[in-house]
Amino acid sequence: MKEFAVKLEKLAEELLDLFCENIGLEKGYLKKAFYGAKGPTFGTKVSNYPPCPTPDKIKGLRAHTDAGGIILLFQDPVVGGLQLLKDGEWVDVPPLRHSIVINLGDQLEVITNGKYKSVEHRVIAQTDGTRMSLASFYNPGSDAVIYPAPALVEKEAEEKNKQVYPKFVFEDYMKLYARLKFQAKEPRFEAMKA
């Protein structure tokens, strides 16, 4: 598991550099933004979703966005249930063996000033089979100060857009998120402005 975690963390950092390249930030910018005093945090969570004989009476894992940075998800290769919200419609994410679903969290949305959006997703209950997933989270350090990248804000100012995301300490956002996880992200961002 330690070797696995080290490789996934490295993959997350490589993806962050690709995101930087894609939107015109210097290589390493996102990793630095996540750093804080002791570096970014990385953790893995295993989830088990047993079969449900009456899926119409249960919500499964309710719709939410993830609070952190980048999420690397190994989903069950047989039993589905993961859905994401795209253009107001819930779309199934089919299980694919030996693949990683990449999900973006709220912190990437803030740092990229909305160029990347955190993805609202849910897991619906299934009648056939137990669904397992393994999610690894690459998040900012608790004391990291999160705010839109100045280079992106300057570029948007030239295009007559304005900075819409607040500046805050990640740990403060997490305290708010713990209470409001299953609500829309926009009020969380507004609360952090205050």
Short mmCIF file of N, CA and C in Angstrom, two decimals:
data_model
loop_
_atom_site.label_atom_id
_atom_site.label_comp_id
_atom_site.label_asym_id
_atom_site.label_seq_id
_atom_site.Cartn_x
_atom_site.Cartn_y
_atom_site.Cartn_z
N MET A 1 0.82 -1.20 0.00
CA MET A 1 0.00 0.00 0.00
C MET A 1 0.87 1.26 0.00
N LYS A 2 2.00 1.20 0.72
CA LYS A 2 2.87 2.38 0.74
C LYS A 2 3.41 2.69 -0.66
N GLU A 3 3.86 1.65 -1.37
CA GLU A 3 4.36 1.84 -2.73
C GLU A 3 3.26 2.38 -3.64
N PHE A 4 2.09 1.81 -3.50
CA PHE A 4 0.92 2.23 -4.27
C PHE A 4 0.63 3.71 -4.02
N ALA A 5 0.61 4.12 -2.76
CA ALA A 5 0.32 5.51 -2.40
C ALA A 5 1.37 6.46 -2.95
N VAL A 6 2.64 6.07 -2.87
CA VAL A 6 3.72 6.92 -3.39
C VAL A 6 3.55 7.14 -4.89
N LYS A 7 3.22 6.08 -5.62
CA LYS A 7 3.03 6.20 -7.07
C LYS A 7 1.81 7.04 -7.41
N LEU A 8 0.72 6.89 -6.66
CA LEU A 8 -0.47 7.69 -6.92
C LEU A 8 -0.22 9.17 -6.61
N GLU A 9 0.51 9.45 -5.55
CA GLU A 9 0.83 10.84 -5.22
C GLU A 9 1.67 11.46 -6.32
N LYS A 10 2.62 10.71 -6.83
CA LYS A 10 3.45 11.20 -7.95
C LYS A 10 2.59 11.45 -9.19
N LEU A 11 1.65 10.54 -9.46
CA LEU A 11 0.75 10.72 -10.60
C LEU A 11 -0.08 12.00 -10.41
N ALA A 12 -0.60 12.23 -9.21
CA ALA A 12 -1.38 13.45 -8.93
C ALA A 12 -0.55 14.69 -9.23
N GLU A 13 0.72 14.69 -8.82
CA GLU A 13 1.59 15.84 -9.06
C GLU A 13 1.88 16.02 -10.55
N GLU A 14 2.03 14.92 -11.28
CA GLU A 14 2.23 15.02 -12.73
C GLU A 14 0.98 15.59 -13.40
N LEU A 15 -0.19 15.17 -12.94
CA LEU A 15 -1.44 15.71 -13.49
C LEU A 15 -1.56 17.21 -13.19
N LEU A 16 -1.19 17.62 -11.98
CA LEU A 16 -1.24 19.04 -11.64
C LEU A 16 -0.35 19.85 -12.57
N ASP A 17 0.83 19.32 -12.91
CA ASP A 17 1.71 20.03 -13.85
C ASP A 17 1.08 20.10 -15.24
N LEU A 18 0.39 19.06 -15.66
CA LEU A 18 -0.31 19.11 -16.95
C LEU A 18 -1.43 20.14 -16.93
N PHE A 19 -2.13 20.24 -15.80
CA PHE A 19 -3.17 21.26 -15.67
C PHE A 19 -2.55 22.65 -15.78
N CYS A 20 -1.39 22.84 -15.13
CA CYS A 20 -0.68 24.13 -15.21
C CYS A 20 -0.37 24.47 -16.66
N GLU A 21 0.21 23.51 -17.35
CA GLU A 21 0.57 23.73 -18.75
C GLU A 21 -0.65 24.08 -19.58
N ASN A 22 -1.75 23.40 -19.33
CA ASN A 22 -2.97 23.59 -20.11
C ASN A 22 -3.56 24.99 -19.96
N ILE A 23 -3.44 25.60 -18.79
CA ILE A 23 -4.05 26.92 -18.59
C ILE A 23 -3.03 28.05 -18.49
N GLY A 24 -1.77 27.74 -18.78
CA GLY A 24 -0.76 28.80 -18.86
C GLY A 24 -0.12 29.20 -17.55
N LEU A 25 -0.13 28.32 -16.56
CA LEU A 25 0.60 28.59 -15.32
C LEU A 25 1.97 27.92 -15.39
N GLU A 26 2.93 28.46 -14.65
CA GLU A 26 4.25 27.85 -14.64
C GLU A 26 4.18 26.45 -14.02
N LYS A 27 5.03 25.57 -14.52
CA LYS A 27 5.09 24.21 -14.00
C LYS A 27 5.37 24.26 -12.50
N GLY A 28 4.63 23.46 -11.75
CA GLY A 28 4.82 23.40 -10.31
C GLY A 28 3.95 24.38 -9.53
N TYR A 29 3.26 25.29 -10.23
CA TYR A 29 2.48 26.31 -9.52
C TYR A 29 1.42 25.69 -8.60
N LEU A 30 0.66 24.74 -9.11
CA LEU A 30 -0.42 24.15 -8.30
C LEU A 30 0.13 23.40 -7.09
N LYS A 31 1.22 22.67 -7.28
CA LYS A 31 1.82 21.96 -6.15
C LYS A 31 2.27 22.97 -5.08
N LYS A 32 2.88 24.07 -5.51
CA LYS A 32 3.31 25.10 -4.55
C LYS A 32 2.10 25.71 -3.84
N ALA A 33 1.02 25.93 -4.58
CA ALA A 33 -0.19 26.51 -3.99
C ALA A 33 -0.77 25.60 -2.92
N PHE A 34 -0.58 24.30 -3.07
CA PHE A 34 -1.10 23.33 -2.11
C PHE A 34 -0.17 23.14 -0.91
N TYR A 35 1.03 23.70 -0.95
CA TYR A 35 2.08 23.29 -0.03
C TYR A 35 1.84 23.61 1.43
N GLY A 36 1.57 24.84 1.81
CA GLY A 36 1.49 25.17 3.23
C GLY A 36 2.85 25.00 3.88
N ALA A 37 2.89 24.89 5.22
CA ALA A 37 4.15 24.77 5.95
C ALA A 37 4.74 23.37 5.87
N LYS A 38 3.91 22.35 5.77
CA LYS A 38 4.41 20.96 5.82
C LYS A 38 4.14 20.18 4.54
N GLY A 39 3.70 20.84 3.52
CA GLY A 39 3.43 20.15 2.26
C GLY A 39 1.98 19.77 2.11
N PRO A 40 1.63 19.31 0.91
CA PRO A 40 0.26 18.89 0.66
C PRO A 40 -0.07 17.63 1.46
N THR A 41 -1.33 17.32 1.56
CA THR A 41 -1.75 16.10 2.25
C THR A 41 -2.23 15.08 1.22
N PHE A 42 -2.03 13.82 1.55
CA PHE A 42 -2.44 12.75 0.64
C PHE A 42 -3.01 11.63 1.49
N GLY A 43 -4.15 11.13 1.08
CA GLY A 43 -4.77 10.03 1.82
C GLY A 43 -5.65 9.19 0.91
N THR A 44 -5.93 7.98 1.33
CA THR A 44 -6.73 7.06 0.55
C THR A 44 -7.88 6.54 1.40
N LYS A 45 -9.04 6.42 0.76
CA LYS A 45 -10.24 5.93 1.43
C LYS A 45 -10.83 4.79 0.61
N VAL A 46 -11.16 3.69 1.29
CA VAL A 46 -11.83 2.56 0.64
C VAL A 46 -13.30 2.62 1.02
N SER A 47 -14.18 2.52 0.03
CA SER A 47 -15.62 2.56 0.29
C SER A 47 -16.27 1.27 -0.19
N ASN A 48 -17.25 0.83 0.58
CA ASN A 48 -18.00 -0.39 0.28
C ASN A 48 -19.48 -0.04 0.23
N TYR A 49 -20.11 -0.32 -0.90
CA TYR A 49 -21.53 -0.05 -1.08
C TYR A 49 -22.23 -1.39 -1.28
N PRO A 50 -22.88 -1.92 -0.24
CA PRO A 50 -23.55 -3.22 -0.38
C PRO A 50 -24.76 -3.11 -1.29
N PRO A 51 -25.22 -4.25 -1.84
CA PRO A 51 -26.41 -4.20 -2.70
C PRO A 51 -27.62 -3.76 -1.88
N CYS A 52 -28.56 -3.11 -2.54
CA CYS A 52 -29.75 -2.60 -1.87
C CYS A 52 -30.98 -3.13 -2.61
N PRO A 53 -31.86 -3.86 -1.93
CA PRO A 53 -33.05 -4.40 -2.60
C PRO A 53 -34.07 -3.34 -3.00
N THR A 54 -34.00 -2.16 -2.39
CA THR A 54 -34.95 -1.09 -2.71
C THR A 54 -34.21 0.23 -2.96
N PRO A 55 -33.48 0.34 -4.09
CA PRO A 55 -32.67 1.53 -4.34
C PRO A 55 -33.50 2.80 -4.50
N ASP A 56 -34.79 2.68 -4.80
CA ASP A 56 -35.64 3.86 -4.94
C ASP A 56 -35.94 4.51 -3.59
N LYS A 57 -35.63 3.82 -2.48
CA LYS A 57 -35.91 4.33 -1.15
C LYS A 57 -34.67 4.84 -0.42
N ILE A 58 -33.54 4.86 -1.11
CA ILE A 58 -32.29 5.28 -0.47
C ILE A 58 -31.52 6.19 -1.42
N LYS A 59 -30.74 7.09 -0.87
CA LYS A 59 -30.00 8.04 -1.69
C LYS A 59 -28.60 7.56 -2.06
N GLY A 60 -28.07 6.54 -1.44
CA GLY A 60 -26.68 6.17 -1.68
C GLY A 60 -25.78 7.25 -1.12
N LEU A 61 -24.75 7.65 -1.85
CA LEU A 61 -23.91 8.78 -1.44
C LEU A 61 -24.45 10.01 -2.15
N ARG A 62 -24.99 10.94 -1.37
CA ARG A 62 -25.66 12.11 -1.94
C ARG A 62 -24.73 12.96 -2.79
N ALA A 63 -25.34 13.76 -3.65
CA ALA A 63 -24.60 14.64 -4.55
C ALA A 63 -23.74 15.62 -3.77
N HIS A 64 -22.50 15.80 -4.22
CA HIS A 64 -21.57 16.73 -3.58
C HIS A 64 -20.38 16.98 -4.49
N THR A 65 -19.62 18.01 -4.18
CA THR A 65 -18.30 18.20 -4.79
C THR A 65 -17.29 17.85 -3.71
N ASP A 66 -16.09 17.50 -4.10
CA ASP A 66 -15.04 17.21 -3.13
C ASP A 66 -14.35 18.52 -2.74
N ALA A 67 -13.98 18.63 -1.48
CA ALA A 67 -13.43 19.87 -0.94
C ALA A 67 -12.00 20.14 -1.41
N GLY A 68 -11.23 19.10 -1.66
CA GLY A 68 -9.80 19.25 -1.85
C GLY A 68 -9.34 19.58 -3.25
N GLY A 69 -8.27 18.91 -3.65
CA GLY A 69 -7.60 19.23 -4.90
C GLY A 69 -7.91 18.29 -6.04
N ILE A 70 -7.20 17.17 -6.07
CA ILE A 70 -7.39 16.21 -7.14
C ILE A 70 -7.64 14.84 -6.51
N ILE A 71 -8.58 14.11 -7.08
CA ILE A 71 -8.97 12.82 -6.55
C ILE A 71 -8.73 11.77 -7.64
N LEU A 72 -8.05 10.69 -7.26
CA LEU A 72 -7.78 9.58 -8.17
C LEU A 72 -8.62 8.42 -7.68
N LEU A 73 -9.57 7.98 -8.49
CA LEU A 73 -10.54 6.98 -8.06
C LEU A 73 -10.43 5.70 -8.88
N PHE A 74 -10.18 4.60 -8.17
CA PHE A 74 -10.32 3.27 -8.77
C PHE A 74 -11.72 2.81 -8.38
N GLN A 75 -12.60 2.71 -9.36
CA GLN A 75 -13.94 2.26 -9.02
C GLN A 75 -14.08 0.77 -9.30
N ASP A 76 -15.14 0.20 -8.76
CA ASP A 76 -15.39 -1.21 -8.93
C ASP A 76 -15.39 -1.55 -10.43
N PRO A 77 -14.72 -2.64 -10.84
CA PRO A 77 -14.66 -2.96 -12.26
C PRO A 77 -15.95 -3.56 -12.83
N VAL A 78 -16.91 -3.92 -11.96
CA VAL A 78 -18.13 -4.57 -12.44
C VAL A 78 -19.39 -3.80 -12.05
N VAL A 79 -19.51 -3.41 -10.78
CA VAL A 79 -20.72 -2.77 -10.29
C VAL A 79 -20.61 -1.26 -10.42
N GLY A 80 -21.53 -0.66 -11.16
CA GLY A 80 -21.55 0.78 -11.36
C GLY A 80 -22.23 1.50 -10.21
N GLY A 81 -22.59 2.73 -10.46
CA GLY A 81 -23.29 3.54 -9.48
C GLY A 81 -22.81 4.98 -9.43
N LEU A 82 -21.55 5.23 -9.86
CA LEU A 82 -21.03 6.59 -9.86
C LEU A 82 -21.68 7.38 -10.98
N GLN A 83 -22.15 8.57 -10.64
CA GLN A 83 -22.71 9.49 -11.63
C GLN A 83 -22.12 10.87 -11.41
N LEU A 84 -22.02 11.65 -12.49
CA LEU A 84 -21.62 13.04 -12.38
C LEU A 84 -22.65 13.91 -13.06
N LEU A 85 -22.72 15.15 -12.62
CA LEU A 85 -23.68 16.10 -13.16
C LEU A 85 -23.03 16.85 -14.30
N LYS A 86 -23.63 16.73 -15.49
CA LYS A 86 -23.11 17.41 -16.68
C LYS A 86 -24.27 18.08 -17.39
N ASP A 87 -24.18 19.39 -17.51
CA ASP A 87 -25.23 20.17 -18.16
C ASP A 87 -26.61 19.89 -17.58
N GLY A 88 -26.67 19.78 -16.25
CA GLY A 88 -27.93 19.59 -15.56
C GLY A 88 -28.49 18.17 -15.58
N GLU A 89 -27.75 17.24 -16.16
CA GLU A 89 -28.19 15.84 -16.27
C GLU A 89 -27.20 14.93 -15.54
N TRP A 90 -27.72 13.91 -14.86
CA TRP A 90 -26.85 12.91 -14.22
C TRP A 90 -26.40 11.91 -15.26
N VAL A 91 -25.10 11.73 -15.37
CA VAL A 91 -24.48 10.85 -16.36
C VAL A 91 -23.77 9.72 -15.63
N ASP A 92 -24.00 8.49 -16.06
CA ASP A 92 -23.31 7.34 -15.47
C ASP A 92 -21.84 7.34 -15.86
N VAL A 93 -20.99 7.02 -14.90
CA VAL A 93 -19.57 6.80 -15.17
C VAL A 93 -19.39 5.28 -15.15
N PRO A 94 -19.32 4.66 -16.32
CA PRO A 94 -19.29 3.19 -16.35
C PRO A 94 -18.03 2.64 -15.70
N PRO A 95 -18.17 1.51 -15.03
CA PRO A 95 -16.97 0.89 -14.45
C PRO A 95 -16.05 0.39 -15.55
N LEU A 96 -14.78 0.71 -15.44
CA LEU A 96 -13.78 0.26 -16.40
C LEU A 96 -12.62 -0.36 -15.63
N ARG A 97 -12.33 -1.60 -15.92
CA ARG A 97 -11.24 -2.30 -15.25
C ARG A 97 -9.91 -1.64 -15.56
N HIS A 98 -9.04 -1.54 -14.57
CA HIS A 98 -7.69 -0.99 -14.72
C HIS A 98 -7.69 0.46 -15.19
N SER A 99 -8.63 1.26 -14.71
CA SER A 99 -8.67 2.67 -15.08
C SER A 99 -8.81 3.52 -13.82
N ILE A 100 -8.44 4.77 -13.96
CA ILE A 100 -8.53 5.72 -12.86
C ILE A 100 -9.43 6.86 -13.30
N VAL A 101 -10.44 7.14 -12.50
CA VAL A 101 -11.30 8.30 -12.74
C VAL A 101 -10.64 9.47 -12.02
N ILE A 102 -10.42 10.56 -12.73
CA ILE A 102 -9.81 11.75 -12.16
C ILE A 102 -10.93 12.74 -11.86
N ASN A 103 -11.01 13.18 -10.62
CA ASN A 103 -12.02 14.13 -10.21
C ASN A 103 -11.31 15.37 -9.65
N LEU A 104 -11.89 16.52 -9.89
CA LEU A 104 -11.31 17.77 -9.41
C LEU A 104 -12.14 18.31 -8.26
N GLY A 105 -11.45 18.85 -7.25
CA GLY A 105 -12.12 19.38 -6.08
C GLY A 105 -12.21 20.91 -6.08
N ASP A 106 -12.85 21.42 -5.05
CA ASP A 106 -13.12 22.85 -4.93
C ASP A 106 -11.86 23.71 -4.94
N GLN A 107 -10.75 23.21 -4.38
CA GLN A 107 -9.54 24.03 -4.30
C GLN A 107 -8.95 24.31 -5.68
N LEU A 108 -9.04 23.34 -6.58
CA LEU A 108 -8.56 23.59 -7.95
C LEU A 108 -9.44 24.62 -8.64
N GLU A 109 -10.74 24.59 -8.36
CA GLU A 109 -11.62 25.59 -8.95
C GLU A 109 -11.22 26.99 -8.49
N VAL A 110 -10.93 27.15 -7.21
CA VAL A 110 -10.56 28.46 -6.68
C VAL A 110 -9.22 28.91 -7.26
N ILE A 111 -8.21 28.06 -7.18
CA ILE A 111 -6.87 28.46 -7.64
C ILE A 111 -6.85 28.79 -9.12
N THR A 112 -7.63 28.07 -9.92
CA THR A 112 -7.67 28.33 -11.37
C THR A 112 -8.71 29.39 -11.72
N ASN A 113 -9.27 30.04 -10.71
CA ASN A 113 -10.27 31.09 -10.90
C ASN A 113 -11.41 30.62 -11.82
N GLY A 114 -11.79 29.35 -11.63
CA GLY A 114 -12.92 28.79 -12.36
C GLY A 114 -12.60 28.20 -13.72
N LYS A 115 -11.32 28.22 -14.11
CA LYS A 115 -10.95 27.59 -15.39
C LYS A 115 -11.24 26.08 -15.33
N TYR A 116 -10.95 25.48 -14.17
CA TYR A 116 -11.36 24.11 -13.91
C TYR A 116 -12.46 24.17 -12.86
N LYS A 117 -13.44 23.33 -12.98
CA LYS A 117 -14.55 23.30 -12.03
C LYS A 117 -14.53 22.00 -11.23
N SER A 118 -14.87 22.10 -9.95
CA SER A 118 -15.05 20.88 -9.18
C SER A 118 -16.31 20.19 -9.70
N VAL A 119 -16.31 18.88 -9.66
CA VAL A 119 -17.36 18.10 -10.30
C VAL A 119 -18.35 17.59 -9.26
N GLU A 120 -19.63 17.94 -9.45
CA GLU A 120 -20.66 17.39 -8.58
C GLU A 120 -20.91 15.94 -8.99
N HIS A 121 -20.91 15.06 -8.00
CA HIS A 121 -21.08 13.64 -8.29
C HIS A 121 -21.84 12.97 -7.15
N ARG A 122 -22.28 11.75 -7.39
CA ARG A 122 -23.00 10.96 -6.40
C ARG A 122 -22.81 9.49 -6.72
N VAL A 123 -23.20 8.64 -5.77
CA VAL A 123 -23.20 7.20 -5.99
C VAL A 123 -24.62 6.71 -5.70
N ILE A 124 -25.24 6.11 -6.70
CA ILE A 124 -26.60 5.61 -6.50
C ILE A 124 -26.56 4.14 -6.10
N ALA A 125 -27.51 3.76 -5.27
CA ALA A 125 -27.59 2.39 -4.78
C ALA A 125 -27.89 1.43 -5.94
N GLN A 126 -27.31 0.23 -5.86
CA GLN A 126 -27.49 -0.80 -6.88
C GLN A 126 -28.13 -2.04 -6.25
N THR A 127 -28.90 -2.77 -7.03
CA THR A 127 -29.53 -4.00 -6.51
C THR A 127 -28.62 -5.20 -6.62
N ASP A 128 -27.76 -5.22 -7.64
CA ASP A 128 -26.94 -6.40 -7.90
C ASP A 128 -25.48 -6.16 -7.58
N GLY A 129 -24.99 -6.84 -6.58
CA GLY A 129 -23.55 -6.82 -6.28
C GLY A 129 -23.12 -5.70 -5.36
N THR A 130 -22.01 -5.95 -4.71
CA THR A 130 -21.39 -4.97 -3.83
C THR A 130 -20.42 -4.13 -4.65
N ARG A 131 -20.48 -2.81 -4.48
CA ARG A 131 -19.57 -1.91 -5.20
C ARG A 131 -18.47 -1.48 -4.23
N MET A 132 -17.23 -1.60 -4.70
CA MET A 132 -16.07 -1.16 -3.92
C MET A 132 -15.39 -0.03 -4.70
N SER A 133 -14.82 0.90 -3.98
CA SER A 133 -14.01 1.93 -4.64
C SER A 133 -12.84 2.30 -3.74
N LEU A 134 -11.81 2.81 -4.38
CA LEU A 134 -10.60 3.24 -3.68
C LEU A 134 -10.28 4.65 -4.18
N ALA A 135 -10.48 5.63 -3.32
CA ALA A 135 -10.26 7.03 -3.70
C ALA A 135 -9.05 7.58 -2.97
N SER A 136 -8.14 8.19 -3.72
CA SER A 136 -6.96 8.83 -3.14
C SER A 136 -7.08 10.33 -3.37
N PHE A 137 -6.86 11.09 -2.30
CA PHE A 137 -7.07 12.54 -2.30
C PHE A 137 -5.73 13.26 -2.14
N TYR A 138 -5.41 14.11 -3.10
CA TYR A 138 -4.23 14.98 -3.03
C TYR A 138 -4.76 16.38 -2.73
N ASN A 139 -4.57 16.82 -1.50
CA ASN A 139 -5.17 18.05 -1.01
C ASN A 139 -4.12 19.04 -0.52
N PRO A 140 -4.51 20.31 -0.40
CA PRO A 140 -3.60 21.28 0.19
C PRO A 140 -3.27 20.94 1.64
N GLY A 141 -2.14 21.42 2.12
CA GLY A 141 -1.83 21.34 3.53
C GLY A 141 -2.86 22.15 4.31
N SER A 142 -3.09 21.81 5.56
CA SER A 142 -4.15 22.47 6.33
C SER A 142 -3.95 23.98 6.44
N ASP A 143 -2.69 24.44 6.46
CA ASP A 143 -2.43 25.87 6.60
C ASP A 143 -2.17 26.57 5.27
N ALA A 144 -2.35 25.86 4.16
CA ALA A 144 -2.14 26.47 2.84
C ALA A 144 -3.16 27.59 2.62
N VAL A 145 -2.68 28.71 2.11
CA VAL A 145 -3.57 29.82 1.79
C VAL A 145 -3.97 29.66 0.33
N ILE A 146 -5.27 29.53 0.12
CA ILE A 146 -5.81 29.24 -1.21
C ILE A 146 -6.44 30.50 -1.79
N TYR A 147 -6.09 30.82 -3.02
CA TYR A 147 -6.64 31.98 -3.71
C TYR A 147 -6.37 31.82 -5.21
N PRO A 148 -7.11 32.55 -6.05
CA PRO A 148 -6.90 32.44 -7.49
C PRO A 148 -5.47 32.84 -7.88
N ALA A 149 -4.91 32.10 -8.82
CA ALA A 149 -3.57 32.41 -9.31
C ALA A 149 -3.55 33.81 -9.91
N PRO A 150 -2.66 34.69 -9.43
CA PRO A 150 -2.62 36.07 -9.94
C PRO A 150 -2.50 36.14 -11.46
N ALA A 151 -1.73 35.25 -12.08
CA ALA A 151 -1.57 35.28 -13.53
C ALA A 151 -2.91 35.08 -14.24
N LEU A 152 -3.77 34.24 -13.66
CA LEU A 152 -5.08 34.01 -14.28
C LEU A 152 -6.02 35.18 -14.02
N VAL A 153 -5.92 35.78 -12.86
CA VAL A 153 -6.77 36.93 -12.53
C VAL A 153 -6.40 38.11 -13.43
N GLU A 154 -5.09 38.34 -13.63
CA GLU A 154 -4.63 39.43 -14.50
C GLU A 154 -5.11 39.22 -15.92
N LYS A 155 -5.00 37.99 -16.42
CA LYS A 155 -5.43 37.67 -17.77
C LYS A 155 -6.93 37.93 -17.91
N GLU A 156 -7.71 37.54 -16.93
CA GLU A 156 -9.16 37.73 -16.99
C GLU A 156 -9.54 39.20 -16.84
N ALA A 157 -8.74 39.96 -16.08
CA ALA A 157 -9.02 41.40 -15.93
C ALA A 157 -8.93 42.09 -17.29
N GLU A 158 -7.96 41.64 -18.10
CA GLU A 158 -7.82 42.18 -19.45
C GLU A 158 -9.03 41.83 -20.30
N GLU A 159 -9.64 40.69 -20.01
CA GLU A 159 -10.82 40.24 -20.76
C GLU A 159 -12.11 40.74 -20.10
N LYS A 160 -11.99 41.66 -19.16
CA LYS A 160 -13.13 42.27 -18.46
C LYS A 160 -13.86 41.33 -17.50
N ASN A 161 -13.23 40.23 -17.14
CA ASN A 161 -13.79 39.37 -16.10
C ASN A 161 -13.16 39.78 -14.78
N LYS A 162 -13.79 39.42 -13.69
CA LYS A 162 -13.21 39.77 -12.40
C LYS A 162 -13.02 38.53 -11.55
N GLN A 163 -12.15 38.64 -10.57
CA GLN A 163 -11.93 37.54 -9.63
C GLN A 163 -13.21 37.30 -8.86
N VAL A 164 -13.68 36.07 -8.84
CA VAL A 164 -14.92 35.75 -8.14
C VAL A 164 -14.70 34.83 -6.95
N TYR A 165 -13.49 34.35 -6.80
CA TYR A 165 -13.22 33.39 -5.73
C TYR A 165 -12.47 34.04 -4.58
N PRO A 166 -12.73 33.62 -3.36
CA PRO A 166 -12.11 34.24 -2.17
C PRO A 166 -10.71 33.72 -1.89
N LYS A 167 -10.06 34.36 -0.93
CA LYS A 167 -8.77 33.91 -0.40
C LYS A 167 -9.05 33.38 0.99
N PHE A 168 -8.53 32.19 1.31
CA PHE A 168 -8.80 31.58 2.61
C PHE A 168 -7.75 30.54 2.95
N VAL A 169 -7.74 30.11 4.19
CA VAL A 169 -6.88 29.02 4.65
C VAL A 169 -7.66 27.71 4.46
N PHE A 170 -7.02 26.71 3.90
CA PHE A 170 -7.70 25.45 3.57
C PHE A 170 -8.40 24.85 4.78
N GLU A 171 -7.77 24.86 5.94
CA GLU A 171 -8.37 24.28 7.14
C GLU A 171 -9.70 24.97 7.49
N ASP A 172 -9.77 26.29 7.28
CA ASP A 172 -11.02 27.02 7.53
C ASP A 172 -12.10 26.57 6.56
N TYR A 173 -11.72 26.36 5.31
CA TYR A 173 -12.68 25.87 4.33
C TYR A 173 -13.19 24.48 4.73
N MET A 174 -12.30 23.63 5.19
CA MET A 174 -12.69 22.28 5.59
C MET A 174 -13.67 22.28 6.75
N LYS A 175 -13.51 23.20 7.67
CA LYS A 175 -14.47 23.29 8.79
C LYS A 175 -15.86 23.64 8.27
N LEU A 176 -15.93 24.56 7.33
CA LEU A 176 -17.20 24.93 6.72
C LEU A 176 -17.75 23.77 5.90
N TYR A 177 -16.88 23.14 5.13
CA TYR A 177 -17.28 22.03 4.26
C TYR A 177 -17.87 20.87 5.07
N ALA A 178 -17.30 20.60 6.23
CA ALA A 178 -17.79 19.49 7.06
C ALA A 178 -19.26 19.67 7.41
N ARG A 179 -19.71 20.91 7.57
CA ARG A 179 -21.11 21.18 7.89
C ARG A 179 -21.99 21.25 6.65
N LEU A 180 -21.43 21.62 5.50
CA LEU A 180 -22.23 21.92 4.31
C LEU A 180 -21.88 21.07 3.09
N LYS A 181 -21.28 19.90 3.30
CA LYS A 181 -20.78 19.07 2.20
C LYS A 181 -21.84 18.80 1.14
N PHE A 182 -23.06 18.52 1.56
CA PHE A 182 -24.08 18.10 0.60
C PHE A 182 -24.94 19.27 0.11
N GLN A 183 -24.41 20.46 0.23
CA GLN A 183 -25.08 21.63 -0.31
C GLN A 183 -24.24 22.19 -1.45
N ALA A 184 -24.79 23.13 -2.19
CA ALA A 184 -24.09 23.71 -3.33
C ALA A 184 -22.78 24.36 -2.89
N LYS A 185 -21.77 24.32 -3.76
CA LYS A 185 -20.45 24.87 -3.42
C LYS A 185 -20.43 26.39 -3.43
N GLU A 186 -21.24 27.03 -4.25
CA GLU A 186 -21.20 28.48 -4.37
C GLU A 186 -21.44 29.20 -3.03
N PRO A 187 -22.43 28.78 -2.22
CA PRO A 187 -22.57 29.42 -0.91
C PRO A 187 -21.36 29.21 0.00
N ARG A 188 -20.65 28.09 -0.15
CA ARG A 188 -19.43 27.90 0.63
C ARG A 188 -18.39 28.94 0.24
N PHE A 189 -18.24 29.16 -1.09
CA PHE A 189 -17.28 30.16 -1.55
C PHE A 189 -17.68 31.55 -1.03
N GLU A 190 -18.96 31.86 -1.07
CA GLU A 190 -19.44 33.16 -0.59
C GLU A 190 -19.17 33.31 0.92
N ALA A 191 -19.39 32.25 1.67
CA ALA A 191 -19.14 32.30 3.12
C ALA A 191 -17.67 32.54 3.40
N MET A 192 -16.78 32.00 2.58
CA MET A 192 -15.35 32.20 2.79
C MET A 192 -14.95 33.65 2.48
N LYS A 193 -15.69 34.32 1.58
CA LYS A 193 -15.41 35.73 1.30
C LYS A 193 -15.65 36.56 2.56
N ALA A 194 -16.70 36.19 3.30
CA ALA A 194 -17.04 36.94 4.51
C ALA A 194 -16.01 36.70 5.59
#
